[in-house]
Amino acid sequence: MLARAAALLAILDGRMLVETGDWELASTLFACSLAVQIDARDWARDVEAEKAEARASAAVALAVVTASAVDERADTLERLRNRLLGYLSEPGVPALWTGDNGLRRRKFKGAERAMADRALESLVNAGAVVFDGKRWPEHEARFTAQPVPAAA
């Protein structure tokens, strides 16, 4: 590589013979080129490290936000379960869930309805509320609160 650079420098100067000054200049050019390559590689490594750090930071932030959302959702679900049990306060008396006059439409608005469905489903699964057995939400489903057993 040095020989080619030295020869090129001599030809550019209009000479056919390579002199000591051509070798020295070629050596300096080679050292500068190598230094630029090393700096570029180091810079690329630093940029990649910064990107990796930013990705890790974003992943941590996402995990925190997700955990917060899960906690908030659990709190919302619990709050909706308690509201539902309040609406179904008379044990043994069925309450209409679906339809225009159902609790779902009258008591829960907008995005809260989907969460109310989940809250009701969890109450049914826990045995706190009994479902009338009709396919819900296609039919006018009715739910009844179970009496709370007396403490012994």
Coordinates of C-alpha atoms in Angstrom, one line a residue:
M1 CA 0.0 0.0 0.0
L2 CA 2.8 2.4 0.9
A3 CA 4.7 1.6 -2.3
R4 CA 1.7 2.4 -4.5
A5 CA 1.0 5.7 -2.6
A6 CA 4.7 6.7 -2.9
A7 CA 4.8 5.9 -6.6
L8 CA 1.6 7.9 -7.1
L9 CA 3.0 10.9 -5.3
A10 CA 6.2 10.7 -7.5
I11 CA 4.1 10.5 -10.7
L12 CA 1.9 13.4 -9.6
D13 CA 5.1 15.4 -9.1
G14 CA 6.1 14.5 -12.7
R15 CA 8.9 12.2 -11.7
M16 CA 9.6 8.5 -12.6
L17 CA 11.6 7.7 -9.5
V18 CA 10.3 7.5 -5.9
E19 CA 12.4 9.6 -3.5
T20 CA 12.6 9.5 0.3
G21 CA 10.2 12.4 0.6
D22 CA 7.6 10.4 -1.3
W23 CA 8.0 7.6 1.1
E24 CA 7.6 9.8 4.1
L25 CA 4.6 11.6 2.7
A26 CA 3.0 8.2 1.8
S27 CA 3.7 7.0 5.3
T28 CA 2.0 10.1 6.8
L29 CA -1.0 9.7 4.5
F30 CA -1.4 6.1 5.5
A31 CA -1.2 7.0 9.2
C32 CA -3.8 9.7 8.8
S33 CA -6.1 7.3 6.8
L34 CA -5.7 4.7 9.5
A35 CA -6.5 7.2 12.3
V36 CA -9.6 8.3 10.4
Q37 CA -10.8 4.7 10.1
I38 CA -10.1 4.1 13.8
D39 CA -12.0 7.3 14.8
A40 CA -14.9 6.3 12.5
R41 CA -15.1 2.8 14.0
D42 CA -14.9 4.2 17.6
W43 CA -17.6 6.8 16.8
A44 CA -19.9 4.1 15.3
R45 CA -19.4 2.0 18.5
D46 CA -20.3 5.0 20.6
V47 CA -23.4 5.7 18.6
E48 CA -24.5 2.1 18.8
A49 CA -23.9 2.1 22.6
E50 CA -26.0 5.2 22.9
K51 CA -28.8 3.6 20.9
A52 CA -28.6 0.5 23.0
E53 CA -28.8 2.6 26.1
A54 CA -31.8 4.5 24.7
R55 CA -33.5 1.2 23.9
A56 CA -32.8 -0.2 27.4
S57 CA -34.1 3.0 28.9
A58 CA -37.2 2.9 26.7
A59 CA -37.8 -0.8 27.7
V60 CA -37.6 0.2 31.4
A61 CA -40.0 3.1 30.9
L62 CA -42.4 0.8 29.0
A63 CA -42.2 -1.8 31.8
V64 CA -43.0 0.9 34.4
V65 CA -45.9 2.3 32.4
T66 CA -47.2 -1.2 31.8
A67 CA -47.0 -2.1 35.5
S68 CA -48.7 1.1 36.3
A69 CA -51.5 0.4 33.8
V70 CA -51.9 -3.1 35.1
D71 CA -52.2 -1.8 38.6
E72 CA -54.7 0.9 37.5
R73 CA -56.7 -1.7 35.6
A74 CA -56.8 -4.0 38.6
D75 CA -58.0 -1.1 40.7
T76 CA -60.6 -0.1 38.1
L77 CA -61.8 -3.7 37.9
E78 CA -62.1 -3.9 41.7
R79 CA -64.0 -0.6 41.8
L80 CA -66.4 -1.8 39.0
R81 CA -67.0 -5.1 40.8
N82 CA -68.0 -3.2 44.0
R83 CA -70.3 -1.0 41.9
L84 CA -71.9 -4.0 40.3
L85 CA -72.4 -5.7 43.7
G86 CA -74.0 -2.4 44.9
Y87 CA -76.4 -2.4 41.9
L88 CA -77.2 -6.1 42.6
S89 CA -77.7 -5.4 46.3
E90 CA -80.8 -7.4 46.8
P91 CA -79.8 -11.1 46.9
G92 CA -82.2 -13.3 44.9
V93 CA -83.6 -10.5 42.9
P94 CA -82.4 -10.7 39.2
A95 CA -81.2 -7.6 37.4
L96 CA -81.2 -7.1 33.7
W97 CA -77.7 -6.6 32.3
T98 CA -78.1 -6.1 28.6
G99 CA -80.6 -4.1 26.5
D100 CA -81.7 -0.5 26.7
N101 CA -82.9 -0.9 30.3
G102 CA -80.0 -3.1 31.4
L103 CA -77.5 -2.1 34.0
R104 CA -74.7 -2.2 31.4
R105 CA -76.2 0.6 29.4
R106 CA -77.7 2.7 32.2
K107 CA -74.9 2.6 34.7
F108 CA -71.7 2.3 32.7
K109 CA -70.7 4.7 29.9
G110 CA -68.3 4.4 27.0
A111 CA -65.1 2.5 27.5
E112 CA -66.2 1.6 31.0
R113 CA -68.7 -1.0 29.6
A114 CA -66.0 -3.4 28.4
M115 CA -64.3 -3.3 31.8
A116 CA -67.8 -3.7 33.4
D117 CA -68.2 -6.9 31.3
R118 CA -64.9 -8.2 32.6
A119 CA -65.8 -7.3 36.2
L120 CA -69.2 -9.1 35.9
E121 CA -67.5 -12.1 34.4
S122 CA -65.0 -12.2 37.3
L123 CA -68.0 -12.0 39.8
V124 CA -69.7 -14.9 38.0
N125 CA -66.5 -16.9 38.1
A126 CA -66.1 -16.2 41.8
G127 CA -69.6 -17.3 42.5
A128 CA -70.7 -13.9 43.9
V129 CA -73.2 -13.4 41.0
V130 CA -75.3 -16.0 39.2
F131 CA -75.9 -15.8 35.4
D132 CA -79.4 -16.8 34.1
G133 CA -77.8 -19.1 31.5
K134 CA -78.9 -17.3 28.4
R135 CA -76.2 -16.4 25.9
W136 CA -75.0 -13.0 26.8
P137 CA -74.7 -10.4 25.3
E138 CA -77.0 -11.6 22.4
H139 CA -80.0 -12.0 24.8
E140 CA -81.3 -10.0 27.7
A141 CA -79.1 -11.7 30.3
R142 CA -80.1 -11.5 33.9
F143 CA -77.8 -11.7 36.9
T144 CA -78.6 -12.3 40.5
A145 CA -76.3 -11.5 43.5
Q146 CA -75.7 -14.5 45.8
P147 CA -76.4 -14.0 49.5
V148 CA -73.3 -13.5 51.5
P149 CA -72.9 -16.3 54.0
A150 CA -73.2 -15.2 57.6
A151 CA -70.0 -15.2 59.6
A152 CA -69.8 -18.0 62.1

